[in-house]
GROMACS .gro file of C-alpha atoms in nm:
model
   91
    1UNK     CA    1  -3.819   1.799  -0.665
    2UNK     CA    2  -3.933   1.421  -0.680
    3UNK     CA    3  -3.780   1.156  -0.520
    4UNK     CA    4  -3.656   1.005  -0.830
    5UNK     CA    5  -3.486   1.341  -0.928
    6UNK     CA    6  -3.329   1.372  -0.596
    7UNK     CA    7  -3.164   1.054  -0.622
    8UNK     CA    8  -3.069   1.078  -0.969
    9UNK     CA    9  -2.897   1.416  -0.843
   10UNK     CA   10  -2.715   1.218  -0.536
   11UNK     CA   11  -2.626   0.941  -0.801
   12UNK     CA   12  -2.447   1.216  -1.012
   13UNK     CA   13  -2.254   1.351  -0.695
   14UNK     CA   14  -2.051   1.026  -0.597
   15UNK     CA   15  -1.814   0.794  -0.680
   16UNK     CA   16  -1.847   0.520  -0.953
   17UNK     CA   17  -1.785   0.272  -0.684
   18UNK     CA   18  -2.115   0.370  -0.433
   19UNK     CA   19  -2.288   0.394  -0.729
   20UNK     CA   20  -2.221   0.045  -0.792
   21UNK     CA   21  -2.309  -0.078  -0.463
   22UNK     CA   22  -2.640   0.170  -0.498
   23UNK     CA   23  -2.692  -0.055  -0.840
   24UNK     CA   24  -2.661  -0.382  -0.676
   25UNK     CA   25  -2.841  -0.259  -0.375
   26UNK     CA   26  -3.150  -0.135  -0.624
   27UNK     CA   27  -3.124  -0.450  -0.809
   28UNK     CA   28  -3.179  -0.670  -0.473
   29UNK     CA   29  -3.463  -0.454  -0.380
   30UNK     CA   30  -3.633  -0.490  -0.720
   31UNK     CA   31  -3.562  -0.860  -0.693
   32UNK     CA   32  -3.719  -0.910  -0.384
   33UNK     CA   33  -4.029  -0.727  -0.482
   34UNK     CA   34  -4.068  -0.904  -0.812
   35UNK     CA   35  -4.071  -1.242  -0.576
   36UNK     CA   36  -4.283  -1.060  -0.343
   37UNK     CA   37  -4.512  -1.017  -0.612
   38UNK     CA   38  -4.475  -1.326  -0.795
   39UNK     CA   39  -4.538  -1.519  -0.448
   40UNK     CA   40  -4.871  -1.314  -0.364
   41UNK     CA   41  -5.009  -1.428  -0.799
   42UNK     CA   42  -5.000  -1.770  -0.662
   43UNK     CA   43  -4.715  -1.848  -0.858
   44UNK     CA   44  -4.484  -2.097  -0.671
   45UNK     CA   45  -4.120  -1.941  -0.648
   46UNK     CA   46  -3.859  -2.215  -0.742
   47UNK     CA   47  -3.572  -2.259  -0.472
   48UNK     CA   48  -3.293  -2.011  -0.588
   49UNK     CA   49  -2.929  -2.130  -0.619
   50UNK     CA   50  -2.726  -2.092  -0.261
   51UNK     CA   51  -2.444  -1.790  -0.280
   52UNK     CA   52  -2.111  -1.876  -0.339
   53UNK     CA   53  -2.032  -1.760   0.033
   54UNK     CA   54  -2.327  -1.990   0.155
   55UNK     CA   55  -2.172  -2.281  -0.047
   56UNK     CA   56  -1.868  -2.158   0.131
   57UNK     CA   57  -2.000  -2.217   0.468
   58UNK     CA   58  -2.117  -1.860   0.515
   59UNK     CA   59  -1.910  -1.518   0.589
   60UNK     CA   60  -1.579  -1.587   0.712
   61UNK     CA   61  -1.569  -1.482   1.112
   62UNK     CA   62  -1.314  -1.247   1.053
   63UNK     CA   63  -1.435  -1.024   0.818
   64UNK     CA   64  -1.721  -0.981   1.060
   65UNK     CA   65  -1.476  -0.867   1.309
   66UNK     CA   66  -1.309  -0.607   1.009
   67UNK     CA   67  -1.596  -0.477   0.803
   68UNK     CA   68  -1.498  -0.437   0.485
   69UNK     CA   69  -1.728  -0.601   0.298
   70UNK     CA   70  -1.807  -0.295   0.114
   71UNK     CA   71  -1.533  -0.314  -0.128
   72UNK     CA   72  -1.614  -0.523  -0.413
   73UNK     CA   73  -1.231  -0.572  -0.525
   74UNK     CA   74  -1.194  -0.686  -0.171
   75UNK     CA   75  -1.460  -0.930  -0.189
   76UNK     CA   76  -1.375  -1.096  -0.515
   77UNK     CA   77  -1.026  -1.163  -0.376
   78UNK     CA   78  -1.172  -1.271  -0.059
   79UNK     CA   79  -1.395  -1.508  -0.234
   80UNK     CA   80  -1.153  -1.608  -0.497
   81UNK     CA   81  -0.894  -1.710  -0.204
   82UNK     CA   82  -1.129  -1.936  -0.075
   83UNK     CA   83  -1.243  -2.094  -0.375
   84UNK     CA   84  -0.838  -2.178  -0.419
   85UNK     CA   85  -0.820  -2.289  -0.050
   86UNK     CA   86  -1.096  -2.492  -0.092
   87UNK     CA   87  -1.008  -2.678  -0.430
   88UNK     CA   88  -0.646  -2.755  -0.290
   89UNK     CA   89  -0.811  -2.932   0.006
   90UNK     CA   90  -1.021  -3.158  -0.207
   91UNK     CA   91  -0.754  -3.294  -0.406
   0.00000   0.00000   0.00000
């Protein structure tokens, strides 16, 4: 069995939700190679757009301390608190 039939084997075997974080995970890795590759043509790589959390300031302390980043749902509401916190404070 390849390695592409195993995973598409472990893929069918799991929850919609780690196969969404496999997704993004696969789509990060292809991302970074493309640049990789891009980068090593000579082509110069414009500066990418900062995160929302790096706009933010960077990963809030205390979801260090709780790990559960994992959770999308979590992470939008997370993010989308802060985004409200923020906005309040500027006007």
């Amino acid at each position: 069995m390849t390695a592409r039939e195993q995973l598409i084997q472990e893929i069918e075997q799991v929850s919609d939700s780690l196969v969404e974080e496999v997704l993004d995970f696969l789509l990060f890795i292809k991302g970074r190679q493309d640049q990789k590759n891009s980068t090593s043509h000579g082509e110069q790589s414009q500066p990418s757009e900062p995160s929302i959390l790096e706009r933010m300031g960077g990963i809030p302390q205390h979801l260090l301390s709780v790990g559960n980043l994992s959770e999308r749902d979590v992470r939008r509401a997370i993010i989308a608190s802060r985004i409200k916190q923020s906005r309040q404070q500027e006007s």
